[in-house]
Structure formats: structure tokens, C-alpha cells
Amino acid sequence: MIAIQYLCPECAGMTEITDIEKIKNAEDQYPLTCHACGAPFSKDALIKFARQKAEEMINEALFQLKNSSSQGNK
């Protein structure tokens, strides 16, 4: 499981998201709060952020894979 660091928009404190499926399946619209200040994070914002981070990680992995395979062809 990959953990994602989420920056609180209220206090700039870091909160770790470890189980996005649990957040997606939660009935509560504010399933997570900031560890530093207690501000609630909306389900929609957390899912959007996690999706964006996942896309960034995939793109970075594909870039590295492409670079490593092109270096192997030299």
C-alpha cells in the first residue's frame, strides 16, 4: 500500500493518506481530518488529490522505464 502525504489547506500540516479505498467507500463526506489542526478534508477533494498523485507516479514510472530501456539500446 502506498501512502500519500496530503497538505492541509488550513494550516499546511501534513496528513498521511494510507487507504484511499476506505475513503472512497466511506459514507461520511469528511472521512479524514488534519493531524495537526483537526480541519476536516472532503471526500471529493481527497479522491481527486489521490487520483492526481497516482497519475503523477504512473507518469514518472513510465518515464523512468522509457529512459532505462532507451539507455539499454545504446
mmCIF file of C-alpha atoms in Angstrom:
data_model
loop_
_atom_site.group_PDB
_atom_site.id
_atom_site.type_symbol
_atom_site.label_atom_id
_atom_site.label_comp_id
_atom_site.label_asym_id
_atom_site.label_seq_id
_atom_site.Cartn_x
_atom_site.Cartn_y
_atom_site.Cartn_z
ATOM 1 C CA MET A 1 0.000 0.000 0.000
ATOM 2 C CA ILE A 2 1.311 3.422 -0.945
ATOM 3 C CA ALA A 3 0.964 6.303 1.488
ATOM 4 C CA ILE A 4 0.317 9.797 0.145
ATOM 5 C CA GLN A 5 1.179 12.986 2.022
ATOM 6 C CA TYR A 6 -1.711 15.487 1.922
ATOM 7 C CA LEU A 7 -1.005 19.138 2.740
ATOM 8 C CA CYS A 8 -3.749 20.728 4.841
ATOM 9 C CA PRO A 9 -5.103 23.871 3.153
ATOM 10 C CA GLU A 10 -5.850 25.385 6.589
ATOM 11 C CA CYS A 11 -2.570 25.013 8.491
ATOM 12 C CA ALA A 12 -0.141 23.465 5.944
ATOM 13 C CA GLY A 13 0.255 20.427 8.208
ATOM 14 C CA MET A 14 0.907 17.048 6.603
ATOM 15 C CA THR A 15 -1.578 14.205 6.888
ATOM 16 C CA GLU A 16 -0.881 10.754 5.525
ATOM 17 C CA ILE A 17 -3.482 9.026 3.357
ATOM 18 C CA THR A 18 -2.924 5.295 3.564
ATOM 19 C CA ASP A 19 -6.195 3.725 2.388
ATOM 20 C CA ILE A 20 -7.958 5.602 -0.394
ATOM 21 C CA GLU A 21 -10.439 2.734 -0.879
ATOM 22 C CA LYS A 22 -11.634 3.196 2.685
ATOM 23 C CA ILE A 23 -12.127 6.909 1.983
ATOM 24 C CA LYS A 24 -13.927 6.195 -1.318
ATOM 25 C CA ASN A 25 -16.292 3.766 0.396
ATOM 26 C CA ALA A 26 -16.937 5.952 3.445
ATOM 27 C CA GLU A 27 -20.458 7.312 3.854
ATOM 28 C CA ASP A 28 -19.085 10.367 5.653
ATOM 29 C CA GLN A 29 -18.397 13.266 3.268
ATOM 30 C CA TYR A 30 -15.473 14.334 5.512
ATOM 31 C CA PRO A 31 -13.781 10.996 6.311
ATOM 32 C CA LEU A 32 -10.367 12.366 7.300
ATOM 33 C CA THR A 33 -9.128 15.276 9.379
ATOM 34 C CA CYS A 34 -5.819 17.074 9.599
ATOM 35 C CA HIS A 35 -3.482 15.532 12.158
ATOM 36 C CA ALA A 36 -2.195 18.991 13.098
ATOM 37 C CA CYS A 37 -5.273 21.241 13.347
ATOM 38 C CA GLY A 38 -8.248 18.886 13.041
ATOM 39 C CA ALA A 39 -9.677 20.535 9.906
ATOM 40 C CA PRO A 40 -11.942 18.121 8.000
ATOM 41 C CA PHE A 41 -10.999 17.048 4.469
ATOM 42 C CA SER A 42 -13.784 16.425 1.988
ATOM 43 C CA LYS A 43 -14.100 13.023 0.402
ATOM 44 C CA ASP A 44 -14.183 14.548 -3.092
ATOM 45 C CA ALA A 45 -11.010 16.590 -2.514
ATOM 46 C CA LEU A 46 -9.132 13.574 -1.128
ATOM 47 C CA ILE A 47 -10.164 11.324 -4.023
ATOM 48 C CA LYS A 48 -9.244 13.984 -6.583
ATOM 49 C CA PHE A 49 -5.862 14.512 -4.901
ATOM 50 C CA ALA A 50 -5.145 10.760 -4.689
ATOM 51 C CA ARG A 51 -6.050 10.288 -8.374
ATOM 52 C CA GLN A 52 -3.761 13.159 -9.361
ATOM 53 C CA LYS A 53 -0.878 11.740 -7.298
ATOM 54 C CA ALA A 54 -1.411 8.269 -8.774
ATOM 55 C CA GLU A 55 -1.281 9.698 -12.300
ATOM 56 C CA GLU A 56 1.940 11.557 -11.444
ATOM 57 C CA MET A 57 3.528 8.374 -10.045
ATOM 58 C CA ILE A 58 2.494 6.362 -13.122
ATOM 59 C CA ASN A 59 3.835 9.001 -15.490
ATOM 60 C CA GLU A 60 7.131 9.147 -13.583
ATOM 61 C CA ALA A 61 7.453 5.346 -13.634
ATOM 62 C CA LEU A 62 6.740 5.235 -17.374
ATOM 63 C CA PHE A 63 9.294 7.995 -17.973
ATOM 64 C CA GLN A 64 11.937 6.110 -15.986
ATOM 65 C CA LEU A 65 11.106 2.864 -17.755
ATOM 66 C CA LYS A 66 11.352 4.560 -21.142
ATOM 67 C CA ASN A 67 14.710 6.121 -20.203
ATOM 68 C CA SER A 68 16.147 2.890 -18.849
ATOM 69 C CA SER A 69 15.092 0.907 -21.920
ATOM 70 C CA SER A 70 16.458 3.550 -24.322
ATOM 71 C CA GLN A 71 19.799 3.554 -22.461
ATOM 72 C CA GLY A 72 19.915 -0.221 -22.748
ATOM 73 C CA ASN A 73 19.600 0.066 -26.523
ATOM 74 C CA LYS A 74 22.774 2.174 -26.899
#
